[in-house]
Every structure is written in structure tokens, then in C-alpha cells.
PDB file of C-alpha atoms in Angstrom:
ATOM      1  CA  ASN N  33       0.424  -5.210  -2.365  1.00 53.00           C
ATOM      2  CA  ALA N  34       2.016  -5.597   1.066  1.00 61.00           C
ATOM      3  CA  ASN N  35       3.262  -8.985  -0.130  1.00 66.00           C
ATOM      4  CA  ILE N  36       3.785  -9.223  -3.890  1.00 70.00           C
ATOM      5  CA  TYR N  37       4.257 -13.010  -3.650  1.00 73.00           C
ATOM      6  CA  PHE N  38       0.609 -13.230  -2.546  1.00 71.00           C
ATOM      7  CA  LEU N  39      -0.514 -11.910  -5.942  1.00 72.00           C
ATOM      8  CA  ASP N  40       1.645 -14.266  -7.989  1.00 75.00           C
ATOM      9  CA  SER N  41       0.826 -17.308  -5.881  1.00 82.00           C
ATOM     10  CA  TYR N  42      -2.950 -16.840  -6.234  1.00 82.00           C
ATOM     11  CA  ARG N  43      -2.718 -16.105  -9.941  1.00 82.00           C
ATOM     12  CA  ASN N  44      -0.579 -19.209 -10.513  1.00 86.00           C
ATOM     13  CA  TYR N  45      -2.782 -21.374  -8.280  1.00 89.00           C
ATOM     14  CA  ILE N  46      -5.948 -20.350 -10.125  1.00 86.00           C
ATOM     15  CA  ALA N  47      -4.405 -20.849 -13.573  1.00 86.00           C
ATOM     16  CA  LYS N  48      -2.969 -24.289 -12.729  1.00 90.00           C
ATOM     17  CA  ASN N  49      -6.057 -25.668 -11.013  1.00 92.00           C
ATOM     18  CA  PHE N  50      -8.970 -24.298 -13.034  1.00 88.00           C
ATOM     19  CA  ASP N  51      -7.976 -24.461 -16.717  1.00 81.00           C
ATOM     20  CA  VAL N  52      -8.042 -20.688 -17.079  1.00 81.00           C
ATOM     21  CA  VAL N  53      -5.659 -17.858 -17.820  1.00 80.00           C
ATOM     22  CA  ALA N  54      -5.303 -15.534 -14.833  1.00 82.00           C
ATOM     23  CA  VAL N  55      -3.985 -12.025 -15.410  1.00 80.00           C
ATOM     24  CA  HIS N  56      -2.891  -9.536 -12.792  1.00 77.00           C
ATOM     25  CA  VAL N  57      -2.408  -5.914 -13.814  1.00 77.00           C
ATOM     26  CA  PHE N  58       0.174  -3.776 -12.032  1.00 71.00           C
ATOM     27  CA  TYR N  59      -1.972  -0.738 -12.638  1.00 67.00           C
ATOM     28  CA  HIS N  60      -1.257   2.956 -12.219  1.00 56.00           C
ATOM     29  CA  CYS N  61      -0.762   3.779  -8.553  1.00 61.00           C
ATOM     30  CA  PHE N  62      -0.854   0.089  -7.598  1.00 64.00           C
ATOM     31  CA  CYS N  63       2.049   0.864  -5.313  1.00 65.00           C
ATOM     32  CA  GLN N  64       0.183   3.365  -3.148  1.00 70.00           C
ATOM     33  CA  ARG N  65       0.641   1.079  -0.127  1.00 71.00           C
ATOM     34  CA  ARG N  66       3.673  -0.258   1.727  1.00 73.00           C
ATOM     35  CA  SER N  67       5.155  -3.419   0.233  1.00 75.00           C
ATOM     36  CA  ASP N  68       7.841  -5.959   1.036  1.00 76.00           C
ATOM     37  CA  VAL N  69       9.369  -5.241  -2.390  1.00 76.00           C
ATOM     38  CA  GLU N  70      10.980  -1.795  -2.353  1.00 78.00           C
ATOM     39  CA  LYS N  71      10.264  -0.877  -5.995  1.00 76.00           C
ATOM     40  CA  TYR N  72       6.535  -1.464  -5.372  1.00 75.00           C
ATOM     41  CA  SER N  73       6.456   0.284  -2.013  1.00 80.00           C
ATOM     42  CA  ALA N  74       5.048   3.706  -1.241  1.00 81.00           C
ATOM     43  CA  TYR N  75       7.075   5.839   1.134  1.00 83.00           C
ATOM     44  CA  LYS N  76       5.874   7.934   4.051  1.00 86.00           C
ATOM     45  CA  TYR N  77       5.930  11.674   3.662  1.00 89.00           C
ATOM     46  CA  PHE N  78       5.154  13.954   6.584  1.00 93.00           C
ATOM     47  CA  GLN N  79       3.363  17.114   5.563  1.00 93.00           C
ATOM     48  CA  GLU N  80       3.414  20.263   7.691  1.00 94.00           C
ATOM     49  CA  GLU N  81       0.306  19.280   9.675  1.00 95.00           C
ATOM     50  CA  ASP N  82       1.729  15.777  10.246  1.00 96.00           C
ATOM     51  CA  ILE N  83       4.929  17.257  11.668  1.00 96.00           C
ATOM     52  CA  GLU N  84       2.890  19.592  13.900  1.00 96.00           C
ATOM     53  CA  ASN N  85       1.006  16.560  15.205  1.00 96.00           C
ATOM     54  CA  ILE N  86       4.296  14.805  16.017  1.00 96.00           C
ATOM     55  CA  LYS N  87       5.572  17.969  17.760  1.00 96.00           C
ATOM     56  CA  ASN N  88       2.419  18.136  19.885  1.00 96.00           C
ATOM     57  CA  LEU N  89       2.749  14.485  20.900  1.00 96.00           C
ATOM     58  CA  LEU N  90       6.440  14.898  21.718  1.00 96.00           C
ATOM     59  CA  ASN N  91       5.621  17.954  23.849  1.00 95.00           C
ATOM     60  CA  GLN N  92       2.775  16.091  25.575  1.00 95.00           C
ATOM     61  CA  PHE N  93       5.304  13.510  26.790  1.00 94.00           C
ATOM     62  CA  HIS N  94       8.032  16.100  27.511  1.00 92.00           C
ATOM     63  CA  PHE N  95      10.185  14.406  24.897  1.00 88.00           C
ATOM     64  CA  SER N  96      13.227  16.475  23.946  1.00 88.00           C
ATOM     65  CA  TYR N  97      13.929  17.026  20.269  1.00 87.00           C
ATOM     66  CA  GLY N  98      15.613  19.513  17.989  1.00 89.00           C
ATOM     67  CA  GLU N  99      14.251  20.541  14.637  1.00 92.00           C
ATOM     68  CA  ILE N 100      11.671  18.197  13.134  1.00 94.00           C
ATOM     69  CA  ASN N 101      11.548  17.737   9.393  1.00 93.00           C
ATOM     70  CA  ASN N 102      10.631  15.028   6.926  1.00 91.00           C
ATOM     71  CA  ASP N 103      14.069  13.430   7.277  1.00 92.00           C
ATOM     72  CA  ASN N 104      13.801  12.757  11.022  1.00 95.00           C
ATOM     73  CA  ALA N 105      10.038  12.738  11.684  1.00 95.00           C
ATOM     74  CA  LEU N 106       9.703   8.959  11.304  1.00 92.00           C
ATOM     75  CA  PHE N 107      12.654   8.348  13.647  1.00 94.00           C
ATOM     76  CA  LEU N 108      11.164  10.679  16.287  1.00 96.00           C
ATOM     77  CA  ALA N 109       7.716   9.104  15.941  1.00 94.00           C
ATOM     78  CA  ASN N 110       9.203   5.610  16.366  1.00 94.00           C
ATOM     79  CA  SER N 111      11.228   6.808  19.378  1.00 95.00           C
ATOM     80  CA  LEU N 112       8.051   8.153  20.955  1.00 96.00           C
ATOM     81  CA  VAL N 113       6.261   4.844  20.312  1.00 96.00           C
ATOM     82  CA  LYS N 114       9.045   3.001  22.165  1.00 96.00           C
ATOM     83  CA  HIS N 115       8.872   5.538  25.016  1.00 96.00           C
ATOM     84  CA  VAL N 116       5.106   5.053  25.338  1.00 96.00           C
ATOM     85  CA  GLU N 117       5.517   1.253  25.279  1.00 96.00           C
ATOM     86  CA  ASN N 118       8.005   1.536  28.155  1.00 96.00           C
ATOM     87  CA  LEU N 119       5.592   3.725  30.119  1.00 96.00           C
ATOM     88  CA  LYS N 120       2.853   1.134  29.606  1.00 96.00           C
ATOM     89  CA  MET N 121       5.134  -1.695  30.779  1.00 96.00           C
ATOM     90  CA  GLN N 122       5.922   0.339  33.917  1.00 97.00           C
ATOM     91  CA  ASN N 123       2.172   0.894  34.461  1.00 96.00           C
ATOM     92  CA  LYS N 124       2.704   4.656  34.206  1.00 95.00           C
ATOM     93  CA  LEU N 125       0.336   4.907  31.262  1.00 94.00           C
ATOM     94  CA  ASP N 126      -2.985   3.241  30.518  1.00 95.00           C
ATOM     95  CA  HIS N 127      -2.421   0.100  28.437  1.00 94.00           C
ATOM     96  CA  ASN N 128      -5.205   1.159  26.036  1.00 95.00           C
ATOM     97  CA  PHE N 129      -3.534   4.492  25.243  1.00 95.00           C
ATOM     98  CA  LYS N 130      -2.743   4.914  21.551  1.00 94.00           C
ATOM     99  CA  LEU N 131      -0.653   7.474  19.754  1.00 95.00           C
ATOM    100  CA  ASN N 132      -2.231   8.913  16.628  1.00 94.00           C
ATOM    101  CA  PHE N 133       0.236   9.748  13.867  1.00 93.00           C
ATOM    102  CA  THR N 134      -0.611  10.885  10.375  1.00 92.00           C
ATOM    103  CA  SER N 135       1.410  10.820   7.168  1.00 90.00           C
ATOM    104  CA  THR N 136       0.932  10.620   3.441  1.00 86.00           C
ATOM    105  CA  PHE N 137       1.936   7.619   1.359  1.00 84.00           C
ATOM    106  CA  ILE N 138       3.670   8.704  -1.836  1.00 83.00           C
ATOM    107  CA  PRO N 139       3.665   6.060  -4.589  1.00 80.00           C
ATOM    108  CA  PRO N 140       6.968   5.295  -6.332  1.00 79.00           C
ATOM    109  CA  ASN N 141       7.616   5.512 -10.073  1.00 75.00           C
ATOM    110  CA  GLY N 142       6.108   8.985 -10.439  1.00 76.00           C
ATOM    111  CA  ASP N 143       2.580   7.667  -9.904  1.00 73.00           C
ATOM    112  CA  TYR N 144      -0.060   9.842  -8.272  1.00 70.00           C
ATOM    113  CA  GLN N 145      -3.434   9.150  -6.735  1.00 69.00           C
ATOM    114  CA  ASN N 146      -6.384   9.758  -9.038  1.00 69.00           C
ATOM    115  CA  TYR N 147      -8.934   7.526  -7.301  1.00 67.00           C
ATOM    116  CA  GLY N 148      -9.041   4.703  -9.793  1.00 71.00           C
ATOM    117  CA  ILE N 149      -9.436   6.411 -13.149  1.00 77.00           C
ATOM    118  CA  MET N 150      -5.940   5.575 -14.432  1.00 76.00           C
ATOM    119  CA  ALA N 151      -6.147   2.118 -12.827  1.00 76.00           C
ATOM    120  CA  ALA N 152      -9.338   1.396 -14.782  1.00 78.00           C
ATOM    121  CA  ILE N 153      -7.708   2.564 -18.005  1.00 81.00           C
ATOM    122  CA  ASP N 154      -4.668   0.354 -17.296  1.00 81.00           C
ATOM    123  CA  HIS N 155      -6.940  -2.672 -16.827  1.00 79.00           C
ATOM    124  CA  ILE N 156      -8.803  -1.945 -20.045  1.00 82.00           C
ATOM    125  CA  ASN N 157      -5.523  -1.514 -21.931  1.00 86.00           C
ATOM    126  CA  ALA N 158      -4.117  -4.770 -20.509  1.00 85.00           C
ATOM    127  CA  LEU N 159      -7.212  -6.665 -21.645  1.00 84.00           C
ATOM    128  CA  LYS N 160      -7.135  -5.007 -25.068  1.00 88.00           C
ATOM    129  CA  ASP N 161      -3.450  -5.915 -25.393  1.00 91.00           C
ATOM    130  CA  LEU N 162      -4.192  -9.565 -24.572  1.00 88.00           C
ATOM    131  CA  VAL N 163      -6.883  -9.685 -27.246  1.00 88.00           C
ATOM    132  CA  LYS N 164      -4.541  -8.005 -29.740  1.00 93.00           C
ATOM    133  CA  ARG N 165      -1.728 -10.494 -29.039  1.00 93.00           C
ATOM    134  CA  PHE N 166      -4.023 -13.513 -28.713  1.00 90.00           C
ATOM    135  CA  PRO N 167      -7.139 -12.832 -30.846  1.00 90.00           C
ATOM    136  CA  LYS N 168      -8.908 -16.011 -29.679  1.00 88.00           C
ATOM    137  CA  PHE N 169      -9.157 -14.497 -26.182  1.00 83.00           C
ATOM    138  CA  ALA N 170     -11.833 -12.135 -27.486  1.00 82.00           C
ATOM    139  CA  ASP N 171     -14.264 -15.042 -27.896  1.00 84.00           C
ATOM    140  CA  LEU N 172     -13.680 -16.574 -24.455  1.00 79.00           C
ATOM    141  CA  PRO N 173     -16.055 -16.001 -21.532  1.00 76.00           C
ATOM    142  CA  LYS N 174     -14.684 -13.610 -18.928  1.00 70.00           C
ATOM    143  CA  ILE N 175     -14.946 -13.490 -15.146  1.00 69.00           C
ATOM    144  CA  TYR N 176     -13.864 -10.280 -13.472  1.00 64.00           C
ATOM    145  CA  GLY N 177     -12.717 -10.900  -9.907  1.00 58.00           C
ATOM    146  CA  GLY N 178     -12.639  -8.507  -7.014  1.00 53.00           C
ATOM    147  CA  GLY N 179     -12.221  -8.495  -3.265  1.00 47.00           C
ATOM    148  CA  LEU N 180      -9.644 -11.098  -2.285  1.00 42.00           C
ATOM    149  CA  MET N 181      -8.698 -11.585  -5.914  1.00 43.00           C
ATOM    150  CA  GLU N 182      -8.726  -7.862  -6.571  1.00 47.00           C
ATOM    151  CA  ASP N 183      -7.647  -6.994 -10.091  1.00 47.00           C
ATOM    152  CA  THR N 184      -7.444 -10.593 -11.289  1.00 47.00           C
ATOM    153  CA  TYR N 185      -9.126 -11.521 -14.562  1.00 47.00           C
ATOM    154  CA  LEU N 186      -9.911 -15.075 -15.553  1.00 47.00           C
ATOM    155  CA  TYR N 187     -10.407 -16.405 -19.045  1.00 46.00           C
ATOM    156  CA  SER N 188     -11.763 -19.924 -19.393  1.00 40.00           C
TER     157      SER N 188
END
């Protein structure tokens, strides 16, 4: 869901060009990734071990900082990235060097990660709702898409 337009454009393209109904379900915890639409975007949260990792990296590069907390951890991490990029441009650091940061993505809307169980239930409920609203859908053949067309259902 990094680009919500991507989902709508494929769904619309498929429906217009293949004489089918294409349905996309915004399922539970769909927004567990970063998105270009704020209301569908997870936010970064730095847990205690993530902040310790940032502290260690800052110390490794003798980077001065005050207290680190969840409010300023992202700013400090980004500042360190810029510092490392400058060192690479000055040939003071190997160009293949990579910083390793960790964080947790927290979904918006009160969602939580449950590894697909609620998402599956949301898909089932969406399909049941379609059949309830449009009873003739129950008799149509179904194609369940995945991969590139993840979570798209076609009815022809």
C-alpha cells in the first residue's frame, strides 16, 4: 500500500478491460506499511532496543546527542545517515558501508498485527456482503488473485 493509487488503477483497469467485477478489500491491518496517503500509513515507533541501537551507532561515529527518545530518534537517525553520506563522499568511509537501524511499524486506526487471521476474515466478510447485496454474484465463477494483484477478487 505504498501507493494507494496503484490499487485503484489496477482494479479499474481489470474491470474495464475484462468484463469482470474487481474488488479490493482494505482489510484489517492493511496499513501496516508506509503509504503516500497518511490515513493508510503506518508510523515508525522506536522501542527500547531500537533506541539503544541508534545510541550505539551515534557513539560509533562520535556523534553528539542529548537524550534519545521516540520523539527525536528518527531525526537523529536521519542526521547520522546524512553524516555517513558525507563521509563516503569525502572517501573517509567505505562506499559499501551501511547503517542498520531497526524500528517497529505501528498501523493506524487501532489495527494490530495478527498475521493474517483478521485479514482473512475481512475478505470473507467482504465477499459475503457482496453476495448478500447482489445475490446473483453467488452463482458467478470466481478467480482469487494474489501476488501482484494481492487481495483482488474477480467475478466474471
